[in-house]
Tab-separated table of C-alpha atoms in Angstrom:
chain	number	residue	atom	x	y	z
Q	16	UNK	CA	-24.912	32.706	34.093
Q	17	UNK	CA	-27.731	31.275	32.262
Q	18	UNK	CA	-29.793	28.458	32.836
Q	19	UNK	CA	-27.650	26.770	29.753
Q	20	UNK	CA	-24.070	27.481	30.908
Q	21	UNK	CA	-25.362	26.397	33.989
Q	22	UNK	CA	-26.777	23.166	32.826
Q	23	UNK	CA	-23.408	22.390	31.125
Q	24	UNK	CA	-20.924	23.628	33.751
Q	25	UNK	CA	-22.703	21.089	36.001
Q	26	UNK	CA	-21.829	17.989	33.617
Q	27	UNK	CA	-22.484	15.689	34.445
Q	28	UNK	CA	-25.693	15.540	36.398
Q	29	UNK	CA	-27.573	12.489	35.670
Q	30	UNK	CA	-27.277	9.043	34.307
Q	31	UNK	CA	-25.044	8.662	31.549
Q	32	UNK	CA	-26.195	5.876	28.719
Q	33	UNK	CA	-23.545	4.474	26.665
Q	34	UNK	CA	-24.749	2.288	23.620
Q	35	UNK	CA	-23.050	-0.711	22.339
Q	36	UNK	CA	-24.473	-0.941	18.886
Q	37	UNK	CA	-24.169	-4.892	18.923
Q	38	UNK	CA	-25.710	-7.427	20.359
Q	39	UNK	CA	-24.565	-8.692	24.171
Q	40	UNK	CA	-21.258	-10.887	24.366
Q	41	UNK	CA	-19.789	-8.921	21.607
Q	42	UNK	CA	-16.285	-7.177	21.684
Q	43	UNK	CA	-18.441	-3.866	21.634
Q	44	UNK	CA	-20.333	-4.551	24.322
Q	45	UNK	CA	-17.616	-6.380	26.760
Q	46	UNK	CA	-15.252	-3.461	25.930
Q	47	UNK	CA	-18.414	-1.277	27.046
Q	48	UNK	CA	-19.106	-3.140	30.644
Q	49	UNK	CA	-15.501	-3.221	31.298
Q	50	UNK	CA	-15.328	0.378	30.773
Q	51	UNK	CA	-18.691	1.832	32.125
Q	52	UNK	CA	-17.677	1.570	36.145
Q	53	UNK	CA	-14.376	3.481	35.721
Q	54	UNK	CA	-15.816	5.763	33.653
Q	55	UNK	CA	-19.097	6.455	35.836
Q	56	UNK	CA	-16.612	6.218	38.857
Q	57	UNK	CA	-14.281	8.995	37.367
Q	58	UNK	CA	-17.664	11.071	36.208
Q	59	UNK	CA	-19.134	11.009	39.399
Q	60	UNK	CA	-22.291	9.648	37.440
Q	61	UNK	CA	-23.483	6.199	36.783
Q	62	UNK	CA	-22.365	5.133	32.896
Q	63	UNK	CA	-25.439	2.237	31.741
Q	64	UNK	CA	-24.541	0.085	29.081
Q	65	UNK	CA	-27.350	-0.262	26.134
Q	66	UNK	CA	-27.305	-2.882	23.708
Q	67	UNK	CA	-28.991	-1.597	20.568
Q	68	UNK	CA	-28.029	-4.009	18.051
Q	69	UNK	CA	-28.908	-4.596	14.364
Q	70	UNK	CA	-27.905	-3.395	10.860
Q	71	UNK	CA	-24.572	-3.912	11.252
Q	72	UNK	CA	-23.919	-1.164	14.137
Q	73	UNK	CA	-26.138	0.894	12.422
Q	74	UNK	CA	-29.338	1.091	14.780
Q	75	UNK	CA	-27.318	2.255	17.460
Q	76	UNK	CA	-25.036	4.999	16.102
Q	77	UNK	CA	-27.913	6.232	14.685
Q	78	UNK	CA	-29.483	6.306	17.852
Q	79	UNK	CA	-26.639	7.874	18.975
Q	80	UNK	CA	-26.485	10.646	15.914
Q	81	UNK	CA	-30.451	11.527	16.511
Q	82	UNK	CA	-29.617	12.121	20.170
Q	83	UNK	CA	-30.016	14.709	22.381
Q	84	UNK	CA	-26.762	16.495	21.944
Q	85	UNK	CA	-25.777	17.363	25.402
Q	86	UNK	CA	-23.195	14.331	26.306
Q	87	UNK	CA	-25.018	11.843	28.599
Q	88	UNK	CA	-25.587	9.583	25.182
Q	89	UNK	CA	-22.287	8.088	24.123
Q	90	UNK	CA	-21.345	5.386	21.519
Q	91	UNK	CA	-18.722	2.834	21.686
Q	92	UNK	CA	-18.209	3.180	17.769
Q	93	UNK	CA	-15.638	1.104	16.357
Q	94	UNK	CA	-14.411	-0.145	12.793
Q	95	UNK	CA	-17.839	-1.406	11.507
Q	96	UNK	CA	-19.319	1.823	12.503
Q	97	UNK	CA	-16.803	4.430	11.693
Q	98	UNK	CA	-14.669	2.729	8.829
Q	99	UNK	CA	-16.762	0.252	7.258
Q	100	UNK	CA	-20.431	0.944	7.049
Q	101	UNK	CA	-19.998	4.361	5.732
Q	102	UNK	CA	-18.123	2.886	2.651
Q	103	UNK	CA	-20.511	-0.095	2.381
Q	104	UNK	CA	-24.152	1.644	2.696
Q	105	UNK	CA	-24.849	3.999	-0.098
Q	106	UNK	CA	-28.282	5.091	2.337
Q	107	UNK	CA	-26.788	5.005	5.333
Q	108	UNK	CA	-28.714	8.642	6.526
Q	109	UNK	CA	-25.709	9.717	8.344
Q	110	UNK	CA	-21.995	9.921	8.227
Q	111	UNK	CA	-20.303	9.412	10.902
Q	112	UNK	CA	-17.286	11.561	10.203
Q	113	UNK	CA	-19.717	14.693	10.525
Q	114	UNK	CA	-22.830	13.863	12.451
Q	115	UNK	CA	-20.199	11.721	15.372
Q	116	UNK	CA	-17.636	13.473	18.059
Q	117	UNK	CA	-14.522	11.590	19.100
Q	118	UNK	CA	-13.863	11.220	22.556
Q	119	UNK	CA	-11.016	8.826	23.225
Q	120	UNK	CA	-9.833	5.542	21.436
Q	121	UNK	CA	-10.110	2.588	23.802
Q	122	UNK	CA	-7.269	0.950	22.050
Q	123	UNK	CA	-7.142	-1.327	18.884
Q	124	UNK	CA	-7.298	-4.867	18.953
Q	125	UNK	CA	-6.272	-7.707	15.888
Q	126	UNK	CA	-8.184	-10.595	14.407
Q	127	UNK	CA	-7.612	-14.133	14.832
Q	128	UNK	CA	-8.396	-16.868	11.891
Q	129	UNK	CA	-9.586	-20.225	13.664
Q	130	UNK	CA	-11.313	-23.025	12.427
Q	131	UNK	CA	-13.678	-25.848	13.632
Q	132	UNK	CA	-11.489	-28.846	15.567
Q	133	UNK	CA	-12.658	-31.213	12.972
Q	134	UNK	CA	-11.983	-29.375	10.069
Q	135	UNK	CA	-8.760	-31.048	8.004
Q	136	UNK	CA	-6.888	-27.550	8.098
Q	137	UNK	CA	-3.815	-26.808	10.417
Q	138	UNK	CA	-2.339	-23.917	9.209
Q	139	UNK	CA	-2.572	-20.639	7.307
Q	140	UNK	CA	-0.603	-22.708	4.406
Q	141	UNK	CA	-3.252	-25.466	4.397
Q	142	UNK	CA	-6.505	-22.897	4.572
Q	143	UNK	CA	-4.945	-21.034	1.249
Q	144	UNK	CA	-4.403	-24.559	-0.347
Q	145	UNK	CA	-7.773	-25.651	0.234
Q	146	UNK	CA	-9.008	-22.386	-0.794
Q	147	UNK	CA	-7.301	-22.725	-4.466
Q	148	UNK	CA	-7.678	-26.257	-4.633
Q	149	UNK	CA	-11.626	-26.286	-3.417
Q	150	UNK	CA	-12.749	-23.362	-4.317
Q	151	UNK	CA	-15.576	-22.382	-1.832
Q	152	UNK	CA	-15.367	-25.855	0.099
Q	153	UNK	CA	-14.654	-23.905	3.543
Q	154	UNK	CA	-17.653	-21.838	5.124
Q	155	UNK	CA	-16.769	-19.166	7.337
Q	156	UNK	CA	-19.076	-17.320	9.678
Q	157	UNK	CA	-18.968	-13.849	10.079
Q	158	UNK	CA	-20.956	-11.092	12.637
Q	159	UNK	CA	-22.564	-10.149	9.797
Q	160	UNK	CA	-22.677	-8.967	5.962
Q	161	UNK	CA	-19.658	-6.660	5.403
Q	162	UNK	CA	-18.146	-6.588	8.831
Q	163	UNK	CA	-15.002	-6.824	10.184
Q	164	UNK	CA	-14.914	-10.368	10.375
Q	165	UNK	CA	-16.526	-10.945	6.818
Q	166	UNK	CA	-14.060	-8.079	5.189
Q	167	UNK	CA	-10.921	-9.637	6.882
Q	168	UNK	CA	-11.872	-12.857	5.101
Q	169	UNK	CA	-12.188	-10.819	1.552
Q	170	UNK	CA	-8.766	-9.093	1.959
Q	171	UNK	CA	-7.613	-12.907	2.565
Q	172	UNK	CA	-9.002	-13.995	-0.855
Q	173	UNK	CA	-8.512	-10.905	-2.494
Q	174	UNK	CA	-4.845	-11.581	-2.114
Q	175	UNK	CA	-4.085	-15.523	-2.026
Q	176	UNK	CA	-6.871	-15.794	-4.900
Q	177	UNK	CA	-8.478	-18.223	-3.520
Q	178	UNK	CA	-12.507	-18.428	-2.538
Q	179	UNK	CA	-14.191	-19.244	0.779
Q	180	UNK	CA	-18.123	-19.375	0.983
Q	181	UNK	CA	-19.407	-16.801	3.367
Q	182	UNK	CA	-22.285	-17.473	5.122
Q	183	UNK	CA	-22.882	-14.451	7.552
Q	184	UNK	CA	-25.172	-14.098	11.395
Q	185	UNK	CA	-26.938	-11.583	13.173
Q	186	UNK	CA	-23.784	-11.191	15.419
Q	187	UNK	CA	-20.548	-12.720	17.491
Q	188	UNK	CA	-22.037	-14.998	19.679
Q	189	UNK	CA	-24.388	-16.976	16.974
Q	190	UNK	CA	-21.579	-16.767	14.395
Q	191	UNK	CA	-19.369	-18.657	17.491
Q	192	UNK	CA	-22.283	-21.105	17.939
Q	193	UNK	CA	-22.158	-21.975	14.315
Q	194	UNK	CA	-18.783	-22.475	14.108
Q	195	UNK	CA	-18.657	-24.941	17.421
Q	196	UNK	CA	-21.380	-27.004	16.021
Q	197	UNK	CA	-20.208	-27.963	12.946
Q	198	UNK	CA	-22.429	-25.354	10.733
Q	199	UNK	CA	-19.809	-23.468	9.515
Q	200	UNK	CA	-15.880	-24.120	9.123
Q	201	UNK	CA	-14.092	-21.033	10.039
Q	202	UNK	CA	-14.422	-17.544	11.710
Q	203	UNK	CA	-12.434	-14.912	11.754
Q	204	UNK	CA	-12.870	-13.135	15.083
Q	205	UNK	CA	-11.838	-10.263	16.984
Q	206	UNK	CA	-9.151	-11.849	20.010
Q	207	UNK	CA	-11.602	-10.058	22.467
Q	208	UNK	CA	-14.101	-12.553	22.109
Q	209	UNK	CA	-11.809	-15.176	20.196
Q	210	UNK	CA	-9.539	-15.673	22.833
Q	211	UNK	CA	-11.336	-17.230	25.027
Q	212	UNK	CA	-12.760	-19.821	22.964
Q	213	UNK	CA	-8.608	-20.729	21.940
Q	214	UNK	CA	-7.631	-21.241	24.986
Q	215	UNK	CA	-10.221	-23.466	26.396
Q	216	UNK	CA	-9.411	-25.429	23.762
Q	217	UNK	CA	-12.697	-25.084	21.819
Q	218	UNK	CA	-11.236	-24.738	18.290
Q	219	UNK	CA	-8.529	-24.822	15.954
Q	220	UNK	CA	-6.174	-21.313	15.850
Q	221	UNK	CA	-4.341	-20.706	12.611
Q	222	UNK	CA	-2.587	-17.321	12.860
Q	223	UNK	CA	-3.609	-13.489	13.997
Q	224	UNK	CA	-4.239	-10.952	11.824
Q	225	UNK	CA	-1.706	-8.242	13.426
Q	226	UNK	CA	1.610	-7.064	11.980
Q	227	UNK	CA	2.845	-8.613	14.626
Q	228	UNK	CA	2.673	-11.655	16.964
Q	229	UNK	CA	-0.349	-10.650	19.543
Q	230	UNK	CA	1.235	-11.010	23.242
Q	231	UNK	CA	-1.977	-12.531	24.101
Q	232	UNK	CA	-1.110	-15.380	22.006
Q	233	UNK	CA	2.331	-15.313	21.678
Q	234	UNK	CA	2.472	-18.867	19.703
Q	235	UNK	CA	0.214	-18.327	16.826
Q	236	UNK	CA	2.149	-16.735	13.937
Q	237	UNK	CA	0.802	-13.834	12.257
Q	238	UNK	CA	-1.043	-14.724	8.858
Q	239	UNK	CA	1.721	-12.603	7.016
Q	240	UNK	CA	4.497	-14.729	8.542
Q	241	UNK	CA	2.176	-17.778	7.677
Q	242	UNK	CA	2.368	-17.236	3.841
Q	243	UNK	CA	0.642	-14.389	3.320
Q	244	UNK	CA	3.216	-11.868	3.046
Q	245	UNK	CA	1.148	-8.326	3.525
Q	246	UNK	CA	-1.675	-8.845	5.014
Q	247	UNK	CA	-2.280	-6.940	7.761
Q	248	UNK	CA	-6.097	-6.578	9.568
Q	249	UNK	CA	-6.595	-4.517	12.563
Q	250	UNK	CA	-9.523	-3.082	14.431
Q	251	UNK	CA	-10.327	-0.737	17.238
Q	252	UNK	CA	-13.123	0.431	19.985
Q	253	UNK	CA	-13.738	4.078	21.430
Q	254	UNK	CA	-16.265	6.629	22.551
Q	255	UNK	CA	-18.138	8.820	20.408
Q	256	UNK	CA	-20.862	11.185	21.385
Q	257	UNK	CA	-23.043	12.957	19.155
Q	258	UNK	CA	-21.779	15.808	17.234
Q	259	UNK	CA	-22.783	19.455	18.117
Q	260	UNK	CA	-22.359	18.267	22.140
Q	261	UNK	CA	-21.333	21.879	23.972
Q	262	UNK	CA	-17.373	21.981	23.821
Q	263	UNK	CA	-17.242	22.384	27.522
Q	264	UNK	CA	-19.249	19.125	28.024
Q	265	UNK	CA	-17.057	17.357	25.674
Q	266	UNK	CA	-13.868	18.495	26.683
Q	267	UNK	CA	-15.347	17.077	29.756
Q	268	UNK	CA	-15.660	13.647	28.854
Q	269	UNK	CA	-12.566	13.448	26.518
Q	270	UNK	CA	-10.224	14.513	29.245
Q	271	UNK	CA	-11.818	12.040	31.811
Q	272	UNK	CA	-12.140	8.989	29.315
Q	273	UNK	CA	-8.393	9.408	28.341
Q	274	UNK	CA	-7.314	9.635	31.693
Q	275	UNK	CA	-9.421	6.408	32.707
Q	276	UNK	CA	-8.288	4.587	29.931
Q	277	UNK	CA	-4.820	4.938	30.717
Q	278	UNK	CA	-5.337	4.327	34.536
Q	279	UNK	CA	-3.263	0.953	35.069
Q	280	UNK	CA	-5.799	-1.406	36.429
Q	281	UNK	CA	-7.830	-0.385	33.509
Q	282	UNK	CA	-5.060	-0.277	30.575
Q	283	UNK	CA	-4.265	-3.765	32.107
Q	284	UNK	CA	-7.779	-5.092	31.982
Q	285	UNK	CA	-7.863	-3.656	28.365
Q	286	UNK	CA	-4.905	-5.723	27.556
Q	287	UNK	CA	-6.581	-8.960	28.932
Q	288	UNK	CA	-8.949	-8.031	26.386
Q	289	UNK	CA	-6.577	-8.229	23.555
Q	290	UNK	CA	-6.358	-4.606	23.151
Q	291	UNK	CA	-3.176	-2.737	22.360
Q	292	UNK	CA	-2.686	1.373	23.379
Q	293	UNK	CA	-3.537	3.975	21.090
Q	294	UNK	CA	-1.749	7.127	22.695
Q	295	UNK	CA	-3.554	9.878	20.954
Q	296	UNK	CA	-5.808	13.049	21.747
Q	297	UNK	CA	-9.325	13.569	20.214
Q	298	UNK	CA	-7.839	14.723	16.937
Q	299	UNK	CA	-5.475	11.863	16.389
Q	300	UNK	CA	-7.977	9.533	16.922
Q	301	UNK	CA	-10.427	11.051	13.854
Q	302	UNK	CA	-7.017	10.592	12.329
Q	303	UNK	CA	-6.636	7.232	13.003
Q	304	UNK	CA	-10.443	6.482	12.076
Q	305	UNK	CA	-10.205	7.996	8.944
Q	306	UNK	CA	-7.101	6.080	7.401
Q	307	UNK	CA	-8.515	3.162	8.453
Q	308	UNK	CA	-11.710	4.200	6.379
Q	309	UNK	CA	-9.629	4.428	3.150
Q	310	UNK	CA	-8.412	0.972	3.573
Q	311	UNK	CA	-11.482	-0.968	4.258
Q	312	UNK	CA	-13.358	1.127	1.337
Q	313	UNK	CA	-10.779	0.199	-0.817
Q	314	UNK	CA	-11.185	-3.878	0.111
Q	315	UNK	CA	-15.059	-2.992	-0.186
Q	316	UNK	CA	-14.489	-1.401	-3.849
Q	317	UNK	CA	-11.973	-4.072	-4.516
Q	318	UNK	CA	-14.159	-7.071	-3.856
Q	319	UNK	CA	-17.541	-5.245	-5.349
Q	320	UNK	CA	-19.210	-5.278	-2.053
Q	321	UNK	CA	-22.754	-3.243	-2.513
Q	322	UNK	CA	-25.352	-2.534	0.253
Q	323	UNK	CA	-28.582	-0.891	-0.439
């Protein structure tokens, strides 16, 4: 055997770093700590979590992409990495199609549309009224220029014609901050992170963004039940490593993160997330990321969203 067979027929061997490209308190990067003991457990390896955040997700996948191709850097990619920034950024130096490896989906998870307590808005019905009636006289934060939470916003005007003003942060957590001190009106959030916020009573919920009611929050309607018939906005979370990793090494690590994500303490702690199955190999999963791309490029092309 030589020295390289031998290298990756011992996988794994060492540390493990898995890189949440956003910055800490994130869906990206809870999703990672929650997942990084099971999955260091199941490895026999200790999994670190490392937050390299900026650009939208794109400092750390492209950490991830120049990487050492021999599995112990991971990514937890998700829809701004995967779906949206390749669509947005005409210079983005990589694509993640190609230059990424999927290793199991972590599950997909909805949006939910909330406002600031004070704000004079109850309901899906009342934010599209004020929206046609004001145009641009509701602010909404977002994680940042053309992500999820900024493009689930767009597909909303796009299709009640109506305008919000968007005023976008350097992440989650500030974005939240803005919105609980009056700065900005609205966010739309993934329930990860949202969630909690809703049910200490924080803000104002007006509906979730999946097709249907989220059992998480089994009161708030969904915003096509609300008056927006359609509208539909869904993202997800999962491991990618770099591509050109040794097939032995990554049928290594898909095997053992599918089986850990499906383990029932951990599919249940998932779910406390706000994160709904995916059931689907390695394959179905670049399935799954690639329809999704076609959507969100077509809301990008649709609303004339350009990044240089």
């Amino acid at each position: 055997m030589t020295s390289a067979a031998a290298a990756q027929s011992s996988f794994p061997d060492h540390t493990i770093t898995l890189v949440a490209p956003f910055p800490p308190g994130g869906a990206a990067d809870v999703i990672s700590r929650m997942l990084s003991d099971p999955l260091g457990e199941a490895l026999g390896q200790t999994v670190i979590v490392e937050n390299r955040a900026g650009g939208g997700g794109r400092i750390g996948t492209d950490a991830v992409v120049r990487a050492e191709p021999d599995g112990y850097t991971l990514l937890m990619g998700s829809q701004a990495t995967h779906s949206i920034n390749p669509e947005l950024y005409d210079n983005l130096g990589y694509d993640p199609a190609v230059d990424t490896a999927p290793v199991a989906i972590a599950g997909a998870v909805g949006y939910v549309i909330y406002v600031n307590k004070d704000v004079p808005v109850d309901s899906i019905a009342d934010l599209v009224e004020s929206a046609k009636s004001d145009p641009g006289g509701i602010a909404y934060g977002s994680a940042g220029y053309g992500g999820g939470s900024h493009l689930c916003i767009e597909l909303l005007q796009s299709m009640i014609e109506g305008e919000f003003t968007h005023i976008p942060f350097q992440g989650t957590a500030p974005a939240t901050t803005a919105l609980l001190g009056g700065e900005v009106d609205m966010l739309c959030d993934v329930i990860t992170t949202g969630r909690p916020h809703i049910e200490a009573g924080a803000v104002k919920a007006l509906a979730v963004t999946t097709p249907e009611r989220h059992p998480q929050l089994p009161d708030l309607p969904t915003v096509a039940e609300a008056g927006v018939p359609g509208y539909e906005a869904v993202s997800y979370y999962g491991l990618f490593a770099p591509a050109n990793v040794p097939e032995d090494v990554l049928t290594t690590l898909r095997e053992t993160a599918r089986e850990v994500i499906a383990q029932p303490e951990v599919a249940a702690r998932l779910g406390e997330l706000g994160m709904v199955p995916v059931d689907v190999d390695a394959q179905g999963f670049a399935d799954y990321v690639a329809k999704d791309r076609a959507v969100w490029g077509a809301v990008i092309d649709g609303a004339g969203i350009t990044v240089n």
